[in-house]
Tab-separated table of C-alpha atoms in Angstrom:
chain	number	residue	atom	x	y	z
A	28	MET	CA	-65.685	93.068	-34.277
A	29	SER	CA	-62.368	91.289	-33.856
A	30	GLY	CA	-60.001	94.253	-33.412
A	31	LYS	CA	-57.322	94.372	-36.062
A	32	GLY	CA	-53.892	93.045	-35.171
A	33	LYS	CA	-55.085	91.585	-31.886
A	34	GLN	CA	-55.567	87.969	-30.862
A	35	THR	CA	-59.144	86.811	-31.263
A	36	LEU	CA	-61.029	83.927	-29.696
A	37	ARG	CA	-64.406	82.319	-30.198
A	38	LEU	CA	-67.038	84.087	-28.133
A	39	ASP	CA	-68.425	80.822	-26.739
A	40	LYS	CA	-64.932	79.770	-25.622
A	41	ILE	CA	-64.490	83.037	-23.730
A	42	LEU	CA	-67.893	82.831	-22.070
A	43	SER	CA	-67.630	79.151	-21.129
A	44	HIS	CA	-64.143	79.753	-19.697
A	45	MET	CA	-65.588	82.529	-17.538
A	46	GLY	CA	-68.357	80.248	-16.273
A	47	VAL	CA	-71.252	81.982	-18.021
A	48	GLY	CA	-72.572	78.696	-19.404
A	49	THR	CA	-71.917	75.583	-21.446
A	50	ARG	CA	-71.674	75.763	-25.234
A	51	SER	CA	-75.301	74.623	-25.618
A	52	GLU	CA	-76.500	77.075	-22.956
A	53	LEU	CA	-74.641	79.893	-24.686
A	54	LYS	CA	-76.282	79.087	-28.023
A	55	ARG	CA	-79.651	79.368	-26.313
A	56	MET	CA	-78.665	82.676	-24.692
A	57	VAL	CA	-77.611	84.027	-28.097
A	58	LYS	CA	-80.964	83.038	-29.616
A	59	GLN	CA	-82.669	84.857	-26.745
A	60	GLY	CA	-80.641	88.015	-27.427
A	61	ARG	CA	-78.898	87.912	-24.044
A	62	ILE	CA	-75.307	88.129	-25.331
A	63	HIS	CA	-73.969	91.459	-26.601
A	64	VAL	CA	-70.641	92.519	-28.087
A	65	ASP	CA	-69.965	96.254	-28.310
A	66	GLY	CA	-73.600	96.939	-27.503
A	67	LYS	CA	-75.057	94.735	-30.243
A	68	ALA	CA	-76.781	91.388	-29.801
A	69	VAL	CA	-74.753	88.643	-31.465
A	70	LYS	CA	-76.341	86.051	-33.731
A	71	ASP	CA	-73.570	83.434	-33.619
A	72	SER	CA	-71.997	82.154	-30.397
A	73	GLY	CA	-68.914	81.093	-32.367
A	74	VAL	CA	-68.080	84.569	-33.656
A	75	GLN	CA	-64.455	85.680	-33.241
A	76	VAL	CA	-63.936	88.535	-30.775
A	77	ASN	CA	-61.000	90.202	-29.081
A	78	PRO	CA	-61.522	90.179	-25.309
A	79	GLU	CA	-58.966	92.980	-24.886
A	80	VAL	CA	-60.794	95.276	-27.305
A	81	ASN	CA	-64.438	94.252	-27.589
A	82	VAL	CA	-66.959	94.852	-24.789
A	83	ILE	CA	-68.657	91.529	-24.025
A	84	GLU	CA	-71.865	91.395	-21.979
A	85	ALA	CA	-74.075	88.555	-20.796
A	86	ASP	CA	-77.487	89.452	-19.380
A	87	GLY	CA	-76.326	93.053	-19.105
A	88	GLU	CA	-73.209	92.215	-17.073
A	89	ARG	CA	-69.803	92.932	-18.582
A	90	ILE	CA	-67.541	89.890	-18.832
A	91	MET	CA	-63.870	90.602	-18.153
A	92	TYR	CA	-61.905	87.770	-19.728
A	93	ARG	CA	-58.649	86.381	-18.381
A	94	GLU	CA	-56.952	83.019	-18.642
A	95	MET	CA	-55.052	82.723	-15.366
A	96	ILE	CA	-55.978	83.018	-11.720
A	97	TYR	CA	-53.635	83.322	-8.737
A	98	LEU	CA	-55.050	82.908	-5.238
A	99	MET	CA	-53.574	83.096	-1.744
A	100	LEU	CA	-55.453	80.825	0.655
A	101	HIS	CA	-55.068	80.694	4.424
A	102	LYS	CA	-55.696	76.963	4.581
A	103	PRO	CA	-57.483	75.779	7.708
A	104	PRO	CA	-56.754	72.425	9.369
A	105	GLY	CA	-59.114	69.592	8.462
A	106	VAL	CA	-59.101	70.400	4.742
A	107	VAL	CA	-57.014	68.440	2.234
A	108	SER	CA	-54.783	70.019	-0.412
A	109	ALA	CA	-56.413	68.348	-3.404
A	110	THR	CA	-58.827	69.147	-6.207
A	111	GLU	CA	-61.164	66.323	-5.195
A	112	ASP	CA	-61.461	63.779	-2.422
A	113	ASN	CA	-64.072	61.136	-1.675
A	114	ARG	CA	-63.876	61.541	2.104
A	115	ASP	CA	-62.652	64.989	3.080
A	116	LYS	CA	-63.389	68.588	2.226
A	117	THR	CA	-60.825	69.985	-0.217
A	118	VAL	CA	-59.319	73.433	-0.602
A	119	LEU	CA	-61.375	73.895	-3.782
A	120	ASP	CA	-64.535	73.562	-1.692
A	121	LEU	CA	-63.513	76.843	-0.035
A	122	LEU	CA	-63.634	78.756	-3.328
A	123	ARG	CA	-66.511	80.706	-4.804
A	124	LYS	CA	-68.075	79.397	-8.012
A	125	GLU	CA	-66.687	82.281	-10.077
A	126	ASP	CA	-63.159	81.263	-9.061
A	127	ARG	CA	-63.642	77.505	-9.410
A	128	VAL	CA	-64.504	77.906	-13.115
A	129	PHE	CA	-60.801	78.589	-13.768
A	130	ASN	CA	-59.990	75.044	-12.572
A	131	PRO	CA	-57.252	76.110	-10.147
A	132	PHE	CA	-55.182	73.552	-8.277
A	133	PRO	CA	-53.024	73.786	-5.153
A	134	VAL	CA	-49.325	74.432	-5.696
A	135	GLY	CA	-47.882	71.638	-3.613
A	136	ARG	CA	-49.672	70.462	-0.520
A	137	LEU	CA	-50.071	71.048	3.173
A	138	ASP	CA	-50.947	68.151	5.459
A	139	LYS	CA	-54.597	67.877	6.435
A	140	ASP	CA	-53.899	69.120	9.978
A	141	THR	CA	-51.531	71.901	8.857
A	142	GLU	CA	-52.692	75.461	8.286
A	143	GLY	CA	-51.235	78.444	6.498
A	144	LEU	CA	-50.189	79.708	3.095
A	145	LEU	CA	-51.323	77.755	0.053
A	146	ILE	CA	-51.219	79.077	-3.506
A	147	LEU	CA	-53.934	78.014	-5.933
A	148	THR	CA	-53.587	78.697	-9.642
A	149	ASN	CA	-54.179	77.270	-13.105
A	150	ASP	CA	-50.733	78.443	-14.244
A	151	GLY	CA	-48.924	75.146	-14.788
A	152	PRO	CA	-45.479	76.573	-15.648
A	153	LEU	CA	-45.425	78.748	-12.511
A	154	ALA	CA	-46.489	75.811	-10.337
A	155	HIS	CA	-43.768	73.665	-11.908
A	156	ASP	CA	-41.115	76.298	-11.177
A	157	LEU	CA	-42.218	76.638	-7.554
A	158	LEU	CA	-42.219	72.877	-6.985
A	159	SER	CA	-39.178	71.894	-9.044
A	160	PRO	CA	-36.558	70.168	-6.851
A	161	ARG	CA	-33.869	72.008	-8.810
A	162	LYS	CA	-35.223	75.417	-7.772
A	163	HIS	CA	-35.003	74.817	-3.990
A	164	VAL	CA	-37.747	77.387	-3.345
A	165	PRO	CA	-37.654	78.148	0.408
A	166	LYS	CA	-40.735	77.433	2.515
A	167	THR	CA	-41.069	78.980	5.960
A	168	TYR	CA	-43.023	77.359	8.783
A	169	GLU	CA	-43.894	78.231	12.343
A	170	ALA	CA	-44.476	75.342	14.708
A	171	ARG	CA	-45.033	74.288	18.279
A	172	VAL	CA	-42.924	71.282	19.143
A	173	LEU	CA	-43.259	68.978	22.127
A	174	GLY	CA	-39.732	68.801	23.486
A	175	ASN	CA	-36.881	71.129	24.350
A	176	VAL	CA	-35.548	72.352	21.004
A	177	ASP	CA	-32.016	73.586	21.698
A	178	GLU	CA	-28.907	74.871	19.941
A	179	ALA	CA	-27.769	71.321	19.228
A	180	ASP	CA	-30.942	70.862	17.175
A	181	VAL	CA	-30.268	74.143	15.377
A	182	GLN	CA	-26.854	72.832	14.340
A	183	ARG	CA	-28.224	69.440	13.292
A	184	PHE	CA	-30.908	71.045	11.133
A	185	ASN	CA	-28.302	73.349	9.608
A	186	ALA	CA	-26.267	70.301	8.585
A	187	GLY	CA	-29.265	68.407	7.177
A	188	ILE	CA	-31.402	65.764	8.869
A	189	GLN	CA	-31.584	62.106	7.907
A	190	LEU	CA	-35.237	61.065	7.720
A	191	ASP	CA	-36.690	57.670	8.590
A	192	ASP	CA	-36.366	56.466	4.985
A	193	GLY	CA	-32.674	57.390	4.820
A	194	TYR	CA	-33.192	60.606	2.842
A	195	GLU	CA	-30.814	63.395	3.849
A	196	THR	CA	-32.516	66.789	3.786
A	197	LEU	CA	-30.898	69.956	2.559
A	198	PRO	CA	-29.619	72.308	5.284
A	199	ALA	CA	-32.547	73.969	7.063
A	200	GLU	CA	-32.664	77.186	9.081
A	201	LEU	CA	-34.128	76.512	12.523
A	202	THR	CA	-34.817	79.439	14.862
A	203	ILE	CA	-35.988	79.021	18.456
A	204	LEU	CA	-38.690	81.580	19.257
A	205	GLY	CA	-39.476	80.549	22.821
A	206	ARG	CA	-40.300	77.770	25.281
A	207	GLU	CA	-43.006	77.095	27.828
A	208	GLU	CA	-43.499	74.439	30.456
A	209	THR	CA	-46.811	72.555	30.385
A	210	GLU	CA	-48.283	69.418	31.920
A	211	GLU	CA	-47.235	67.599	28.741
A	212	GLY	CA	-43.680	68.839	29.085
A	213	THR	CA	-41.622	71.539	27.396
A	214	ILE	CA	-43.200	73.040	24.299
A	215	SER	CA	-40.858	74.934	21.986
A	216	SER	CA	-42.023	77.578	19.521
A	217	ILE	CA	-39.860	77.621	16.415
A	218	SER	CA	-39.483	78.970	12.903
A	219	LEU	CA	-38.086	76.713	10.187
A	220	ILE	CA	-37.048	77.347	6.590
A	221	ILE	CA	-36.705	74.277	4.369
A	222	HIS	CA	-35.754	74.070	0.701
A	223	GLU	CA	-37.588	70.967	-0.457
A	224	GLY	CA	-41.008	69.455	0.124
A	225	LYS	CA	-40.834	65.807	1.117
A	226	PHE	CA	-43.887	64.036	2.534
A	227	HIS	CA	-44.528	65.199	6.141
A	228	GLN	CA	-41.013	66.645	6.042
A	229	VAL	CA	-41.143	69.078	8.970
A	230	LYS	CA	-42.788	66.525	11.252
A	231	ARG	CA	-40.296	63.837	10.249
A	232	MET	CA	-37.317	66.143	10.778
A	233	PHE	CA	-38.331	66.772	14.379
A	234	GLN	CA	-39.184	63.110	14.856
A	235	ALA	CA	-35.593	62.342	13.818
A	236	VAL	CA	-34.311	64.405	16.768
A	237	GLY	CA	-36.740	62.845	19.245
A	238	LYS	CA	-39.414	65.545	19.267
A	239	ARG	CA	-42.995	65.879	18.029
A	240	VAL	CA	-44.706	68.682	16.109
A	241	ILE	CA	-48.090	69.481	17.654
A	242	TYR	CA	-48.948	72.570	15.577
A	243	LEU	CA	-47.697	73.568	12.134
A	244	LYS	CA	-48.334	76.613	9.977
A	245	ARG	CA	-46.710	77.661	6.694
A	246	VAL	CA	-46.143	81.404	6.667
A	247	ALA	CA	-44.125	81.961	3.475
A	248	MET	CA	-43.205	80.408	0.142
A	249	GLY	CA	-40.328	81.929	-1.765
A	250	GLY	CA	-40.586	85.678	-1.245
A	251	LEU	CA	-44.353	85.554	-0.685
A	252	GLU	CA	-45.619	85.828	2.892
A	253	LEU	CA	-49.066	84.888	4.150
A	254	ALA	CA	-51.024	88.129	4.516
A	255	SER	CA	-51.417	88.927	8.213
A	256	ASP	CA	-54.995	90.134	7.715
A	257	LEU	CA	-56.159	87.023	5.832
A	258	ALA	CA	-58.436	85.080	8.173
A	259	ILE	CA	-58.072	81.329	8.396
A	260	GLY	CA	-60.213	79.682	5.727
A	261	SER	CA	-60.263	82.873	3.637
A	262	TYR	CA	-58.543	83.659	0.360
A	263	ARG	CA	-57.927	86.489	-2.061
A	264	GLU	CA	-56.219	87.114	-5.366
A	265	LEU	CA	-52.527	87.850	-5.398
A	266	THR	CA	-51.505	91.403	-6.164
A	267	ALA	CA	-49.176	92.051	-9.103
A	268	GLU	CA	-46.360	92.709	-6.624
A	269	GLU	CA	-46.985	89.417	-4.802
A	270	LEU	CA	-47.060	87.519	-8.080
A	271	ASN	CA	-43.701	89.017	-9.006
A	272	LEU	CA	-42.294	87.802	-5.674
A	273	LEU	CA	-43.282	84.246	-6.605
A	274	ARG	CA	-41.716	84.545	-10.039
A	275	LYS	CA	-38.324	85.717	-8.776
């Protein structure tokens, strides 16, 4: 049953990892003849099987085992980038049960009122690489800023901005996309690429030049861009090509 030369795992570990049931529930399902491997009812939930070779079924449904999950979420405002929170809805609350069983977590964070690209995964090494200060993974934002963002600001951002706590940011690429006059004053539309992820960094950078961010959206992380057809509050799995972009 194990598949010679292949890695085997306990059947109950595979099924519990995939959210089929707890260990005790799986024992009961086995006794009831509801778990099959290669078409035969198993008698021991702890039997060793090879998920790449053996066909595993629970209640007639084939179970496709995998360890990792990689999700692209278009985070909406009003939701916190955390696995749990006593007051606010979290990004995990947006996931379906079959995806939550993998225990994914957000890679980094977006402020509660910020929307846009957020990666959720249970791949710790990948998350570490993306967040490591030594990697300087670029993050691209689009924003609406109250104030007249001009070429002087572009140059200041390119040289690095000193934040309110004295921290000097790495050079950032600021692009002015447009301006409009409103009752509040001039509102500038901009694109910004930063290479670190300090607390409220984009907002604090503009605050340092006397302006205020009134809308913020992350549109890319590394080489991965937020899918244009992904509705706000929706998510999907990353394609193999998108995952490779993150790993570059």
